[in-house]
C-alpha cells in the first residue's frame, strides 16, 4: 500500500501525463500489462516522475518479478503520444546489480568501468529507478542483497560525479596555466555543475540527469542557484577567464572537499594514448592518428616533448583493430612541456587521463546547502 506521500506523487504524475498527452498512469499500466504477472512490481522513474520533463520526455518504467525475463534494451511502447520505455528484470537480476554496485563502492579504483561491461554500466540507471522511483503496481521493491539499497544508489552517483569534477577541475587548471582559455573555462564550468550534483545527491535529492540541474537547484538549493549565475555564461577576456577558473576551483573545493591542487592531482594520474605515432615528411614532423584520420604538424617543442614522453612511456598492446594492432602508450610525470603536449592530445580526443584511484564517498566533505529532498 502506498503512503500518503506516494499517493500525492502518483496523483501529480497522473495529472502531468494527462496534461501533456491526455493519458494517465492507468493507461500506461494497461499497455504494459502483458509484460507482468499479477504479483510483479511496476516502478516509474525518470524526470516525469519527479515533476520535471516536458511533453517530449519519455516515461521510464521498470517491471520486476520473481521470474521476469530480462530485456537487454528498453522495450519501447507508445501510449497515445507518450513514449514509454519499459525495462524488465527479475528480482535476482536486481539483487545482483546492487551487489556489483556495493562491491565497486568498496574499492578504491575509479568507479568508471568497475562493472565489467558496457551493458552493465548502462543498466546502472536502474539502480536509481528502483531506489527512488514511484511504485505504480505490486508490492514495494526492496532488494535484499545489500543492507541499504537507497544508499548504494545514492553513493554511486556521488562517486561518479566526484570523480568527474576532480578531472574537470584538474584539466581546467592545467589549461589555464598554459593560457588555453577555452579548455580552461569549459572544464571549470563542468566541474561546478558536477559539484552541484554531488551536493544535491548527498542531501537526498534523487538524480534525474544533468539536463534538469537548473530546475533542481531552483527547487532545492536556491543559494546554489544564485551561485550558478556566476558560471552561466563563459567569459571571453583573459583576466575574466583566469578569475572564472579560480572562482570555480574555490567553489568546488568548498562544496565537496575534493582536492583541487593541480600538482597533488597530477601525482595520481597518467595519460593514455592509443595508435599514435610520429613521422617525418621532408622537413616536417607529423603526429599521426589513424583512428581519427588525423595529421598534425609538430613544432620543435612538441617534438621534443613527444620524444621525452616516448622514452619514459609504458607501452601495452591493445586488441587487434581491423587489419592492424593499436599500440597503447601510458605516460606519467614529465615536466611542463610534456604535460602541455598531453593536454593538447586530450583536447583533440587523442589521449585520456587514467587515475590511480577513485574518490571514496568517505573522503567527501559535502556542504549542506539543500532546502529539502523530493521524497
Coordinates of C-alpha atoms in Angstrom, one line a residue:
X1 CA 0.0 0.0 0.0
X2 CA 1.3 3.4 -0.9
X3 CA 2.0 6.0 1.7
X4 CA 0.1 9.4 1.6
X5 CA 3.3 11.0 0.1
X6 CA 3.4 8.3 -2.6
X7 CA -0.3 8.8 -3.4
X8 CA 0.4 12.5 -3.8
X9 CA 3.3 11.8 -6.1
X10 CA 1.1 9.4 -8.2
X11 CA -1.7 12.0 -8.5
X12 CA 0.8 14.6 -9.5
X13 CA 2.3 12.3 -12.1
X14 CA -1.1 11.3 -13.4
X15 CA -2.0 15.0 -13.9
X16 CA 1.3 15.7 -15.6
X17 CA 0.9 12.9 -18.1
X18 CA -2.7 13.9 -18.8
X19 CA -1.7 17.5 -19.3
X20 CA 1.0 16.6 -21.8
X21 CA -0.6 13.6 -23.6
X22 CA -4.2 13.1 -22.5
X23 CA -3.4 9.7 -20.9
X24 CA -2.8 8.7 -17.3
X25 CA -1.0 6.1 -15.2
X26 CA -3.8 3.6 -15.6
X27 CA -3.5 3.8 -19.4
X28 CA 0.3 3.1 -19.2
X29 CA -0.3 0.1 -16.9
X30 CA -2.9 -1.3 -19.4
X31 CA -0.4 -1.1 -22.3
X32 CA 2.4 -2.8 -20.4
X33 CA 0.3 -5.3 -18.6
X34 CA 1.3 -8.1 -21.0
X35 CA 4.8 -8.0 -19.6
X36 CA 3.9 -8.7 -16.0
X37 CA 2.5 -11.4 -13.8
X38 CA -0.1 -10.3 -11.2
X39 CA 2.4 -10.2 -8.3
X40 CA 5.1 -8.3 -10.3
X41 CA 6.1 -4.8 -9.2
X42 CA 5.9 -1.8 -11.6
X43 CA 8.0 1.2 -10.8
X44 CA 8.1 4.6 -12.6
X45 CA 11.3 6.5 -12.8
X46 CA 12.9 9.4 -14.7
X47 CA 12.2 13.1 -14.8
X48 CA 8.5 13.0 -15.3
X49 CA 8.1 11.1 -12.0
X50 CA 9.8 14.0 -10.2
X51 CA 7.7 16.8 -11.7
X52 CA 10.3 17.6 -14.3
X53 CA 10.4 16.9 -18.1
X54 CA 8.1 18.1 -20.8
X55 CA 5.8 16.7 -23.5
X56 CA 8.9 15.4 -25.3
X57 CA 10.2 13.4 -22.4
X58 CA 9.9 9.7 -22.4
X59 CA 8.4 7.8 -19.5
X60 CA 10.6 5.2 -17.8
X61 CA 9.1 2.1 -16.3
X62 CA 10.6 -1.0 -14.6
X63 CA 8.8 -4.3 -14.4
X64 CA 10.3 -6.7 -11.8
X65 CA 9.1 -10.1 -10.6
X66 CA 10.4 -13.4 -9.4
X67 CA 10.6 -14.9 -13.0
X68 CA 10.5 -11.8 -15.2
X69 CA 12.5 -12.2 -18.3
X70 CA 15.4 -9.8 -18.7
X71 CA 15.4 -7.2 -21.5
X72 CA 18.8 -6.1 -22.8
X73 CA 17.4 -2.9 -24.1
X74 CA 14.3 -0.9 -23.0
X75 CA 11.1 -2.1 -24.7
X76 CA 9.5 0.9 -26.4
X77 CA 5.8 1.5 -26.4
X78 CA 3.5 4.3 -27.3
X79 CA 0.5 5.3 -25.2
X80 CA -1.1 7.9 -27.4
X81 CA 1.8 10.4 -27.9
X82 CA 3.7 9.3 -24.8
X83 CA 6.7 7.1 -25.3
X84 CA 7.1 4.6 -22.6
X85 CA 10.4 2.7 -22.2
X86 CA 10.0 -0.5 -20.2
X87 CA 12.9 -2.3 -18.5
X88 CA 12.2 -5.8 -17.3
X89 CA 14.2 -7.5 -14.6
X90 CA 13.9 -10.4 -12.2
X91 CA 14.4 -10.0 -8.5
X92 CA 17.6 -11.9 -8.8
X93 CA 18.9 -9.5 -11.5
X94 CA 18.2 -6.5 -9.4
X95 CA 19.8 -8.1 -6.3
X96 CA 22.9 -9.0 -8.4
X97 CA 23.2 -5.4 -9.7
X98 CA 23.1 -3.9 -6.2
X99 CA 25.8 -6.4 -5.1
X100 CA 28.0 -5.3 -8.0
X101 CA 27.4 -1.7 -7.1
X102 CA 28.2 -2.2 -3.4
X103 CA 31.4 -4.1 -4.3
X104 CA 32.5 -1.3 -6.6
X105 CA 31.9 1.3 -3.9
X106 CA 34.0 -0.7 -1.5
X107 CA 37.0 -0.5 -3.8
X108 CA 39.4 2.4 -4.2
X109 CA 39.6 2.0 -8.0
X110 CA 37.8 4.7 -10.1
X111 CA 34.1 3.9 -10.5
X112 CA 34.1 4.2 -14.3
X113 CA 34.5 0.7 -15.8
X114 CA 34.0 -1.0 -12.4
X115 CA 31.1 -3.1 -13.5
X116 CA 32.7 -5.3 -16.2
X117 CA 30.8 -4.4 -19.3
X118 CA 29.3 -1.5 -21.2
X119 CA 25.9 -3.2 -20.9
X120 CA 26.2 -3.4 -17.2
X121 CA 27.2 0.3 -17.0
X122 CA 24.2 1.3 -19.0
X123 CA 21.9 -0.6 -16.7
X124 CA 23.1 1.2 -13.6
X125 CA 20.4 3.8 -14.1
X126 CA 18.0 1.1 -13.0
X127 CA 19.5 1.3 -9.5
X128 CA 18.2 4.8 -9.1
X129 CA 14.9 4.0 -10.6
X130 CA 14.4 1.1 -8.2
X131 CA 15.7 3.0 -5.2
X132 CA 13.8 6.3 -5.8
X133 CA 11.1 5.6 -8.3
X134 CA 7.4 5.6 -7.7
X135 CA 5.6 2.3 -7.2
X136 CA 2.6 2.0 -9.7
X137 CA 1.6 -1.6 -9.1
X138 CA 2.6 -4.6 -7.0
X139 CA 4.4 -4.8 -3.7
X140 CA 7.2 -2.3 -2.8
X141 CA 10.6 -3.5 -4.2
X142 CA 13.3 -3.7 -1.6
X143 CA 16.5 -5.5 -2.8
X144 CA 17.7 -7.8 0.0
X145 CA 21.2 -8.2 -1.3
X146 CA 22.6 -5.0 0.4
X147 CA 21.7 -3.5 3.8
X148 CA 20.6 -0.1 2.4
X149 CA 19.9 -0.2 -1.3
X150 CA 19.0 3.5 -1.5
X151 CA 22.4 4.5 0.0
X152 CA 24.1 2.3 -2.6
X153 CA 22.2 4.0 -5.5
X154 CA 23.0 7.4 -4.0
X155 CA 26.7 6.7 -3.4
X156 CA 27.2 5.6 -7.0
X157 CA 26.1 9.0 -8.2
X158 CA 28.3 10.7 -5.6
X159 CA 31.4 8.7 -6.6
X160 CA 30.8 9.2 -10.3
X161 CA 30.3 12.9 -10.1
X162 CA 33.1 13.4 -7.6
X163 CA 35.5 11.7 -9.9
X164 CA 34.2 13.7 -12.9
X165 CA 34.6 17.0 -11.2
X166 CA 38.1 16.1 -10.0
X167 CA 39.2 15.5 -13.6
X168 CA 37.3 18.6 -14.8
X169 CA 38.9 21.0 -12.3
X170 CA 42.4 19.4 -12.9
X171 CA 42.1 19.9 -16.6
X172 CA 40.8 23.4 -16.2
X173 CA 43.8 24.4 -14.1
X174 CA 46.3 22.8 -16.4
X175 CA 44.7 24.6 -19.3
X176 CA 44.6 28.0 -17.5
X177 CA 48.3 27.6 -16.6
X178 CA 49.0 27.3 -20.4
X179 CA 46.6 30.1 -21.4
X180 CA 44.3 27.6 -23.2
X181 CA 41.3 29.6 -22.1
X182 CA 38.5 27.9 -23.9
X183 CA 39.5 24.5 -22.5
X184 CA 40.0 26.1 -19.1
X185 CA 36.6 27.8 -18.7
X186 CA 34.6 24.9 -20.3
X187 CA 36.1 22.4 -17.8
X188 CA 35.7 24.8 -14.9
X189 CA 32.0 25.2 -15.7
X190 CA 31.6 21.4 -15.9
X191 CA 33.3 21.0 -12.6
X192 CA 30.9 23.4 -10.9
X193 CA 27.9 21.7 -12.3
X194 CA 29.3 18.3 -11.3
X195 CA 29.9 19.7 -7.7
X196 CA 26.2 20.9 -7.6
X197 CA 25.1 17.3 -8.5
X198 CA 27.3 15.9 -5.7
X199 CA 25.7 18.3 -3.1
X200 CA 22.1 17.7 -4.3
X201 CA 22.6 13.9 -4.3
X202 CA 24.3 13.8 -0.9
X203 CA 21.4 15.8 0.6
X204 CA 18.8 13.3 -0.7
X205 CA 17.6 14.8 -4.0
X206 CA 17.1 11.9 -6.4
X207 CA 19.3 12.1 -9.5
X208 CA 17.4 13.0 -12.7
X209 CA 20.3 13.7 -15.1
X210 CA 22.4 16.7 -16.0
X211 CA 19.8 18.5 -18.1
X212 CA 17.5 19.2 -15.1
X213 CA 20.2 20.6 -12.9
X214 CA 18.9 24.2 -13.0
X215 CA 15.4 23.2 -12.1
X216 CA 16.7 21.1 -9.2
X217 CA 18.8 24.0 -7.9
X218 CA 15.7 26.3 -8.1
X219 CA 13.6 23.9 -6.1
X220 CA 16.1 22.6 -3.5
X221 CA 19.2 24.8 -3.4
X222 CA 18.3 28.4 -4.1
X223 CA 21.7 29.6 -2.7
X224 CA 23.5 27.3 -5.2
X225 CA 21.2 28.6 -7.9
X226 CA 22.4 32.1 -7.2
X227 CA 26.0 30.9 -7.3
X228 CA 25.3 29.2 -10.6
X229 CA 24.6 32.5 -12.2
X230 CA 28.3 33.3 -11.9
X231 CA 29.0 30.3 -14.2
X232 CA 26.0 30.5 -16.6
X233 CA 28.0 32.4 -19.3
X234 CA 31.6 31.7 -20.3
X235 CA 33.9 34.7 -20.1
X236 CA 36.0 36.0 -23.0
X237 CA 38.7 38.3 -21.7
X238 CA 41.9 36.8 -20.3
X239 CA 41.5 38.4 -16.9
X240 CA 37.9 37.3 -16.7
X241 CA 38.8 33.7 -17.7
X242 CA 41.5 33.5 -15.1
X243 CA 39.1 34.8 -12.4
X244 CA 36.4 32.4 -13.6
X245 CA 38.7 29.4 -13.2
X246 CA 40.0 30.5 -9.8
X247 CA 36.4 31.0 -8.5
X248 CA 35.4 27.6 -9.8
X249 CA 38.3 25.9 -8.0
X250 CA 37.4 27.6 -4.7
X251 CA 33.7 26.8 -5.0
X252 CA 34.2 23.1 -6.0
X253 CA 36.6 22.6 -3.1
X254 CA 34.3 24.2 -0.6
X255 CA 31.2 22.3 -1.7
X256 CA 32.7 18.8 -2.0
X257 CA 36.0 18.5 -0.2
X258 CA 37.6 17.0 -3.3
X259 CA 41.3 18.0 -3.5
X260 CA 41.8 20.6 -6.2
X261 CA 45.6 21.4 -6.0
X262 CA 46.9 20.6 -9.5
X263 CA 50.2 19.1 -8.6
X264 CA 48.6 16.9 -6.0
X265 CA 46.2 15.6 -8.6
X266 CA 48.9 15.2 -11.3
X267 CA 50.6 12.7 -9.0
X268 CA 47.5 10.5 -9.2
X269 CA 47.1 10.3 -13.0
X270 CA 48.7 9.0 -16.2
X271 CA 47.9 9.9 -19.8
X272 CA 46.8 7.1 -22.1
X273 CA 47.0 7.4 -25.9
X274 CA 46.3 4.7 -28.5
X275 CA 47.5 4.3 -32.1
X276 CA 49.6 7.5 -32.2
X277 CA 52.9 7.8 -34.0
X278 CA 55.3 10.5 -35.3
X279 CA 56.8 10.5 -38.8
X280 CA 58.8 12.9 -40.9
X281 CA 58.0 14.1 -44.4
X282 CA 60.5 16.5 -45.8
X283 CA 61.5 18.9 -43.1
X284 CA 58.1 18.5 -41.3
X285 CA 57.4 16.2 -38.3
X286 CA 53.8 15.0 -38.1
X287 CA 51.7 13.4 -35.4
X288 CA 49.7 10.6 -37.0
X289 CA 46.4 9.3 -35.5
X290 CA 44.9 6.7 -37.9
X291 CA 42.0 6.0 -35.6
X292 CA 40.6 9.5 -36.3
X293 CA 42.2 10.0 -39.7
X294 CA 44.2 13.0 -38.4
X295 CA 47.6 14.6 -39.1
X296 CA 49.1 17.4 -37.0
X297 CA 52.3 19.3 -37.7
X298 CA 54.6 19.3 -34.6
X299 CA 56.6 22.3 -33.5
X300 CA 60.2 21.7 -32.3
X301 CA 59.0 22.0 -28.7
X302 CA 56.2 19.5 -29.3
X303 CA 58.5 17.1 -31.0
X304 CA 60.9 17.3 -28.0
X305 CA 58.0 16.6 -25.6
X306 CA 56.9 13.6 -27.7
X307 CA 60.5 12.2 -27.6
X308 CA 60.7 12.8 -23.9
X309 CA 57.4 11.0 -23.3
X310 CA 58.3 8.2 -25.7
X311 CA 61.5 7.4 -23.7
X312 CA 59.5 7.1 -20.4
X313 CA 56.3 5.6 -21.7
X314 CA 54.9 2.2 -20.6
X315 CA 53.7 0.6 -23.8
X316 CA 50.9 -2.0 -24.0
X317 CA 49.3 -3.7 -27.0
X318 CA 45.6 -3.4 -27.3
X319 CA 43.2 -5.8 -29.0
X320 CA 43.6 -6.0 -32.8
X321 CA 41.8 -3.2 -34.6
X322 CA 40.9 -4.0 -38.2
X323 CA 43.9 -5.2 -40.1
X324 CA 46.4 -3.9 -37.6
X325 CA 47.2 -3.7 -33.9
X326 CA 46.7 -0.5 -32.0
X327 CA 49.6 0.3 -29.7
X328 CA 48.6 2.0 -26.4
X329 CA 51.1 4.2 -24.6
X330 CA 50.8 5.3 -21.0
X331 CA 52.7 8.4 -20.0
X332 CA 53.3 9.6 -16.5
X333 CA 55.1 12.5 -14.9
X334 CA 57.2 14.8 -17.1
X335 CA 57.7 18.5 -17.0
X336 CA 55.6 21.4 -18.1
X337 CA 56.2 20.9 -21.8
X338 CA 55.2 17.2 -21.6
X339 CA 52.1 18.0 -19.7
X340 CA 51.1 20.7 -22.1
X341 CA 51.7 18.3 -25.0
X342 CA 49.4 15.7 -23.4
X343 CA 46.8 18.3 -22.8
X344 CA 46.9 19.1 -26.5
X345 CA 46.3 15.5 -27.2
X346 CA 43.4 15.5 -24.8
X347 CA 41.8 18.5 -26.5
X348 CA 41.9 16.6 -29.8
X349 CA 40.4 13.4 -28.2
X350 CA 43.7 11.5 -28.7
X351 CA 44.6 10.9 -25.0
X352 CA 42.6 10.4 -21.8
X353 CA 43.6 10.6 -18.2
X354 CA 43.9 7.3 -16.2
X355 CA 43.5 7.8 -12.5
X356 CA 45.2 5.6 -9.9
X357 CA 42.3 5.7 -7.5
X358 CA 38.8 6.9 -7.3
X359 CA 37.2 9.3 -4.7
X360 CA 35.6 7.1 -2.0
X361 CA 32.5 8.7 -0.6
X362 CA 34.0 8.6 2.9
X363 CA 36.6 11.1 1.7
X364 CA 34.0 13.7 0.6
X365 CA 33.1 16.6 2.8
X366 CA 29.9 17.8 1.2
X367 CA 28.4 21.1 2.2
X368 CA 24.8 21.1 3.4
X369 CA 23.2 23.6 1.2
X370 CA 19.9 22.0 0.1
X371 CA 16.5 23.1 1.2
X372 CA 14.9 19.6 1.2
X373 CA 14.6 16.4 -0.8
X374 CA 11.7 15.5 -3.1
X375 CA 10.7 12.3 -1.2

